[in-house]
Structure formats: C-alpha cells, structure tokens
Tab-separated table of C-alpha atoms in Angstrom:
chain	number	residue	atom	x	y	z
D	1	MET	CA	-2.345	1.626	5.368
D	2	ASP	CA	-3.959	1.827	8.811
D	3	LYS	CA	-3.439	5.600	9.162
D	4	ARG	CA	-4.699	6.237	5.647
D	5	VAL	CA	-7.857	4.210	6.162
D	6	LYS	CA	-8.566	5.771	9.556
D	7	LYS	CA	-8.244	9.230	8.012
D	8	LEU	CA	-10.687	8.248	5.271
D	9	GLN	CA	-13.089	6.812	7.854
D	10	ALA	CA	-13.007	10.121	9.714
D	11	THR	CA	-13.748	11.969	6.461
D	12	ILE	CA	-16.658	9.638	5.732
D	13	GLN	CA	-18.223	10.473	9.079
D	14	GLU	CA	-17.655	14.197	8.579
D	15	LEU	CA	-19.521	13.968	5.262
D	16	GLY	CA	-22.426	12.155	6.893
D	17	LEU	CA	-21.845	8.982	4.890
D	18	ASP	CA	-22.373	5.470	6.186
D	19	ALA	CA	-19.968	3.852	3.701
D	20	PHE	CA	-17.758	4.641	0.759
D	21	LEU	CA	-16.917	2.589	-2.341
D	22	ILE	CA	-13.437	2.972	-3.842
D	23	THR	CA	-12.815	1.717	-7.377
D	24	ASN	CA	-10.025	4.006	-8.652
D	25	GLU	CA	-6.965	1.803	-9.200
D	26	PHE	CA	-4.521	4.325	-7.692
D	27	SER	CA	-6.699	4.847	-4.643
D	28	LEU	CA	-7.079	1.093	-4.237
D	29	LYS	CA	-3.316	0.757	-4.104
D	30	TYR	CA	-2.959	3.757	-1.795
D	31	LEU	CA	-5.432	2.341	0.723
D	32	SER	CA	-4.770	-1.394	0.414
D	33	GLY	CA	-0.996	-1.265	0.056
D	34	PHE	CA	-1.165	-3.888	-2.688
D	35	ASP	CA	-0.039	-3.003	-6.194
D	36	GLY	CA	-1.424	-5.999	-8.059
D	37	LEU	CA	-5.068	-4.957	-8.274
D	38	ASP	CA	-4.818	-2.632	-11.267
D	39	GLY	CA	-8.462	-1.629	-10.840
D	40	ASP	CA	-9.726	-5.204	-10.562
D	41	GLY	CA	-11.992	-4.923	-7.560
D	42	CYS	CA	-13.204	-2.422	-5.021
D	43	LEU	CA	-12.747	-1.388	-1.416
D	44	VAL	CA	-15.740	-0.936	0.868
D	45	VAL	CA	-15.023	1.383	3.781
D	46	THR	CA	-17.389	2.075	6.649
D	47	PRO	CA	-16.600	3.894	9.901
D	48	ASN	CA	-15.841	0.539	11.557
D	49	GLN	CA	-15.070	-1.914	8.791
D	50	VAL	CA	-12.882	-2.290	5.693
D	51	THR	CA	-13.500	-4.946	3.040
D	52	LEU	CA	-11.351	-5.512	-0.023
D	53	ILE	CA	-13.179	-7.286	-2.837
D	54	THR	CA	-11.235	-8.770	-5.746
D	55	ASP	CA	-10.778	-12.036	-7.633
D	56	ALA	CA	-8.791	-15.222	-7.073
D	57	ARG	CA	-5.726	-14.047	-9.001
D	58	TYR	CA	-4.704	-11.940	-6.020
D	59	GLN	CA	-5.980	-14.150	-3.196
D	60	GLU	CA	-2.698	-15.723	-2.078
D	61	ALA	CA	-0.710	-12.479	-2.138
D	62	LEU	CA	-3.419	-10.545	-0.323
D	63	GLU	CA	-3.901	-13.183	2.366
D	64	GLN	CA	-0.220	-12.755	3.188
D	65	SER	CA	-0.037	-8.970	3.031
D	66	LEU	CA	-3.366	-7.518	4.180
D	67	PRO	CA	-3.723	-6.396	7.812
D	68	LYS	CA	-5.881	-8.719	9.899
D	69	ASP	CA	-8.524	-6.027	10.413
D	70	VAL	CA	-9.229	-5.874	6.662
D	71	SER	CA	-11.732	-8.431	5.398
D	72	LEU	CA	-11.020	-10.066	2.045
D	73	GLU	CA	-13.777	-11.232	-0.306
D	74	ILE	CA	-12.807	-13.264	-3.376
D	75	THR	CA	-15.272	-13.153	-6.260
D	76	ARG	CA	-15.709	-12.001	-9.850
D	77	ASP	CA	-18.922	-10.184	-8.981
D	78	TYR	CA	-17.314	-7.317	-7.059
D	79	TYR	CA	-20.318	-5.051	-6.666
D	80	GLN	CA	-22.860	-7.728	-5.819
D	81	ILE	CA	-20.614	-8.654	-2.899
D	82	ALA	CA	-20.244	-4.964	-2.004
D	83	LYS	CA	-24.031	-4.816	-1.799
D	84	LYS	CA	-24.008	-7.904	0.438
D	85	VAL	CA	-21.408	-6.305	2.735
D	86	LEU	CA	-23.605	-3.201	3.038
D	87	ASP	CA	-26.905	-5.067	3.256
D	88	ASP	CA	-27.945	-3.469	6.518
D	89	GLU	CA	-30.297	-0.610	7.354
D	90	ALA	CA	-27.362	1.206	8.986
D	91	TYR	CA	-25.879	1.893	5.545
D	92	ARG	CA	-28.336	4.378	4.100
D	93	LYS	CA	-25.835	6.721	2.454
D	94	VAL	CA	-23.186	5.034	0.314
D	95	GLY	CA	-20.638	7.369	-1.229
D	96	PHE	CA	-19.034	6.630	-4.588
D	97	GLU	CA	-16.423	8.311	-6.756
D	98	THR	CA	-17.800	10.627	-9.434
D	99	SER	CA	-14.921	9.529	-11.675
D	100	VAL	CA	-16.501	6.106	-12.282
D	101	SER	CA	-17.653	5.239	-15.780
D	102	TYR	CA	-21.309	5.599	-16.658
D	103	GLU	CA	-21.494	1.825	-17.091
D	104	LEU	CA	-20.241	1.270	-13.548
D	105	TYR	CA	-22.591	3.951	-12.227
D	106	ARG	CA	-25.533	2.103	-13.776
D	107	THR	CA	-24.368	-1.126	-12.128
D	108	LEU	CA	-24.076	0.566	-8.753
D	109	TYR	CA	-27.443	2.288	-9.110
D	110	GLN	CA	-29.157	-1.006	-9.896
D	111	LEU	CA	-27.753	-2.377	-6.644
D	112	PHE	CA	-27.946	0.624	-4.307
D	113	GLY	CA	-30.504	2.944	-5.889
D	114	ASP	CA	-31.041	6.177	-3.995
D	115	GLN	CA	-28.572	5.118	-1.318
D	116	LEU	CA	-25.797	6.353	-3.610
D	117	VAL	CA	-24.173	9.701	-2.827
D	118	PRO	CA	-21.691	11.118	-5.384
D	119	GLU	CA	-18.438	12.445	-3.901
D	120	ASN	CA	-15.589	14.072	-5.790
D	121	ASN	CA	-11.871	13.539	-5.095
D	122	ILE	CA	-12.260	12.298	-1.525
D	123	VAL	CA	-9.299	9.921	-1.583
D	124	GLU	CA	-7.454	11.982	-4.194
D	125	LYS	CA	-7.350	14.995	-1.858
D	126	GLN	CA	-5.995	12.785	0.890
D	127	ARG	CA	-3.344	11.445	-1.486
D	128	GLU	CA	-2.146	14.985	-2.241
D	129	VAL	CA	-0.505	15.231	1.188
D	130	LYS	CA	2.522	12.934	1.181
D	131	ASP	CA	3.883	11.275	4.288
D	132	ALA	CA	7.605	10.900	4.987
D	133	ASN	CA	7.819	7.504	3.293
D	134	GLU	CA	6.107	8.772	0.156
D	135	VAL	CA	8.453	11.760	-0.034
D	136	SER	CA	11.413	9.402	0.271
D	137	VAL	CA	10.137	7.196	-2.552
D	138	LEU	CA	9.445	10.228	-4.763
D	139	LYS	CA	13.031	11.389	-4.229
D	140	LYS	CA	14.236	7.911	-5.159
D	141	SER	CA	12.120	7.932	-8.320
D	142	THR	CA	13.344	11.391	-9.313
D	143	LEU	CA	16.979	10.485	-8.654
D	144	LEU	CA	16.725	7.403	-10.847
D	145	ALA	CA	15.203	9.457	-13.671
D	146	SER	CA	18.027	11.985	-13.378
D	147	GLU	CA	20.630	9.211	-13.477
D	148	GLY	CA	18.884	7.696	-16.470
D	149	PHE	CA	19.071	10.957	-18.369
D	150	SER	CA	22.778	11.350	-17.566
D	151	ALA	CA	23.385	7.868	-18.951
D	152	LEU	CA	21.296	8.695	-22.019
D	153	VAL	CA	23.383	11.774	-22.818
D	154	ASN	CA	26.421	9.521	-23.174
D	155	TYR	CA	24.513	7.246	-25.541
D	156	VAL	CA	22.810	9.740	-27.875
D	157	ARG	CA	24.604	10.372	-31.165
D	158	VAL	CA	23.892	11.384	-34.753
D	159	GLY	CA	22.426	8.563	-36.823
D	160	LEU	CA	20.381	6.907	-34.102
D	161	THR	CA	16.624	6.934	-34.488
D	162	GLU	CA	14.281	8.435	-31.939
D	163	ARG	CA	12.869	4.980	-31.309
D	164	GLN	CA	16.322	3.536	-30.618
D	165	ILE	CA	16.863	6.239	-28.005
D	166	SER	CA	13.492	5.560	-26.403
D	167	ASN	CA	14.129	1.805	-26.303
D	168	TRP	CA	17.625	2.257	-24.863
D	169	LEU	CA	16.326	4.523	-22.105
D	170	ASN	CA	13.508	2.097	-21.315
D	171	ASN	CA	15.946	-0.793	-20.933
D	172	TRP	CA	18.292	1.284	-18.754
D	173	MET	CA	15.517	2.408	-16.435
D	174	LEU	CA	14.089	-1.086	-16.009
D	175	GLU	CA	17.490	-2.645	-15.434
D	176	ASN	CA	18.315	-0.048	-12.785
D	177	GLY	CA	15.254	-0.307	-10.582
D	178	ALA	CA	12.226	1.178	-12.350
D	179	GLU	CA	9.010	-0.859	-12.478
D	180	LYS	CA	7.411	0.472	-15.653
D	181	PRO	CA	6.945	3.743	-17.586
D	182	SER	CA	4.125	6.005	-16.412
D	183	PHE	CA	3.516	7.240	-19.967
D	184	ASP	CA	4.937	6.696	-23.442
D	185	THR	CA	8.409	8.200	-23.596
D	186	ILE	CA	8.642	11.232	-25.878
D	187	VAL	CA	11.703	11.580	-28.100
D	188	ALA	CA	11.369	14.326	-30.711
D	189	SER	CA	14.288	15.691	-32.752
D	190	GLY	CA	14.798	18.531	-35.205
D	191	TYR	CA	11.528	19.843	-36.637
D	192	ARG	CA	9.679	17.268	-34.514
D	193	SER	CA	10.999	18.778	-31.259
D	194	ALA	CA	8.247	21.411	-31.543
D	195	LEU	CA	5.645	18.691	-30.983
D	196	PRO	CA	4.623	18.719	-27.308
D	197	HIS	CA	3.700	15.029	-27.408
D	198	GLY	CA	5.896	13.683	-30.155
D	199	SER	CA	6.095	9.915	-29.718
D	200	ALA	CA	9.407	8.378	-30.749
D	201	SER	CA	9.592	7.694	-34.485
D	202	ASN	CA	12.048	6.182	-36.969
D	203	LYS	CA	13.443	9.630	-37.771
D	204	LYS	CA	17.235	9.679	-37.487
D	205	LEU	CA	19.024	12.325	-35.449
D	206	GLN	CA	21.049	14.817	-37.470
D	207	ARG	CA	23.935	17.123	-36.589
D	208	GLY	CA	22.850	20.548	-35.378
D	209	GLU	CA	19.426	19.398	-34.179
D	210	VAL	CA	17.928	19.604	-30.732
D	211	VAL	CA	16.300	16.535	-29.195
D	212	THR	CA	13.499	16.776	-26.646
D	213	VAL	CA	13.186	13.849	-24.261
D	214	ASP	CA	10.241	13.535	-21.846
D	215	PHE	CA	9.837	10.442	-19.681
D	216	GLY	CA	8.602	9.103	-16.352
D	217	TYR	CA	8.987	5.756	-14.593
D	218	TYR	CA	7.440	4.176	-11.522
D	219	VAL	CA	9.698	3.291	-8.613
D	220	ASP	CA	8.001	1.547	-5.667
D	221	GLY	CA	4.656	2.725	-7.027
D	222	TYR	CA	5.529	6.428	-7.413
D	223	THR	CA	6.582	8.151	-10.593
D	224	SER	CA	8.621	11.135	-11.694
D	225	ASP	CA	8.388	13.228	-14.861
D	226	ILE	CA	11.494	14.718	-16.433
D	227	THR	CA	11.824	16.769	-19.621
D	228	ARG	CA	15.220	17.676	-21.077
D	229	THR	CA	16.597	19.013	-24.367
D	230	ILE	CA	19.856	17.812	-25.918
D	231	ALA	CA	21.738	19.812	-28.574
D	232	LEU	CA	23.600	17.739	-31.166
D	233	GLY	CA	26.891	19.137	-32.445
D	234	GLY	CA	30.654	18.881	-32.300
D	235	SER	CA	32.744	15.861	-33.117
D	236	ARG	CA	30.486	13.414	-31.207
D	237	GLY	CA	27.409	14.621	-33.001
C-alpha cells in the first residue's frame, strides 16, 4: 500500500492538487489494502497525509490491518468528515473522480464548492501497471479458471440444463479457492450460443449442440475472464 499511496501523492503534486478524494470501491481496495469496504467510505489523500473514512462495521479489522501512518475515521457521514480533514486554507484544490454519481457530486459541491477539481482515471491509470505480486495473483486466478473449465468438461452431458452447469461451476470454483464471481456466468447452448450475453437458462443441452461458457472469478481480489465452447456429440453426449 505504501508504494501505491506515495505514487498517488506524487501524481497529486504534479497535477497541482492539494488533496484528492477516492470513492471508487476498486481504488479504495487498491490503496487501502482492505477488501471489506465495497465502496462504503472514502480515502482522503494529501501530499503528506492519508485518511481512510468508513463506518463501524470495518473498524476492528481496519485497526488491525492499516499501516500506522494512515489515519482512520469512523463515521456514517463520510464526506462531512472529509471536509473536516481538509478544513484548512492549505487545501484549496481538492481533486475528485469524474466517475462519481451526480448525487455524490452534489454532496461534495455543497461541502467544497469551487475547491473541487474534476480528474479522470487518476488511480485507474496507476492500477493499469501491475507489480510482481499482482501479476502472480492474476496468474493464480487464471490458472484456477482453467482448472475449473477442465473439471466442467468432465461434468457436461446431454440432458443437463444450462443453469445446472452454471451452478456446478460456481460451486467448484468457490470450493477450490475462488472468492466470488466477477460477473454472471454465461452458459448458452444450441441456438442460444449465438447470444453474446446469454445468461444460463432452463434449456436442456441436446446432442450435436455447441455450448458457450463465459465466466470469471475473483482470487485474492483479482479476477480472470475465460470463454470456451464445448461441442456435444459421441457416446457421452
């Protein structure tokens, strides 16, 4: 986390900002190292200070895991506390993510007014460059997905429904180390295989059909995406 935050702090200074507010749930996890936030809170970063603001549900876990140089504020009024943290004349330009909802923008504007400076993809661009640990985790995620598909091939047979296949794969992935799916698994057979986003249905697989399977699962916070086509035929179906 320390290297990631320091890099962001350097970027903030290069942009001429005095502070930056992070609300994107993926960026919060990337910078805080804690995966329980799920968008519930914000991170206030200045060139010399980092403050994580969230509610009491995460207090105990964060007190144990956050670095000592990161301040923790527990509240349900995230942005009022963010304003309090930045309530100093030194913070005249406060950057915020342009991806925020209009409702959140209105809340921020009521608090910060013309101090707000819109910035696009600041943390996202930083996240594009993976470090060695991230590459390792991505390989682990991809390997698990590949193993899951190999196991699925041995399970698929004529007569099963698309939904049964999706449920079986979900159980296998979770039992073998995945955290959760990153999107709804696609299982589309026969005429439905032409649908690019065909959610699993109660349609039964028939001999001679092709079955498109598209799935992704998080492993240690990073996901893979694998798409494969299975042809049904022969004695097994």
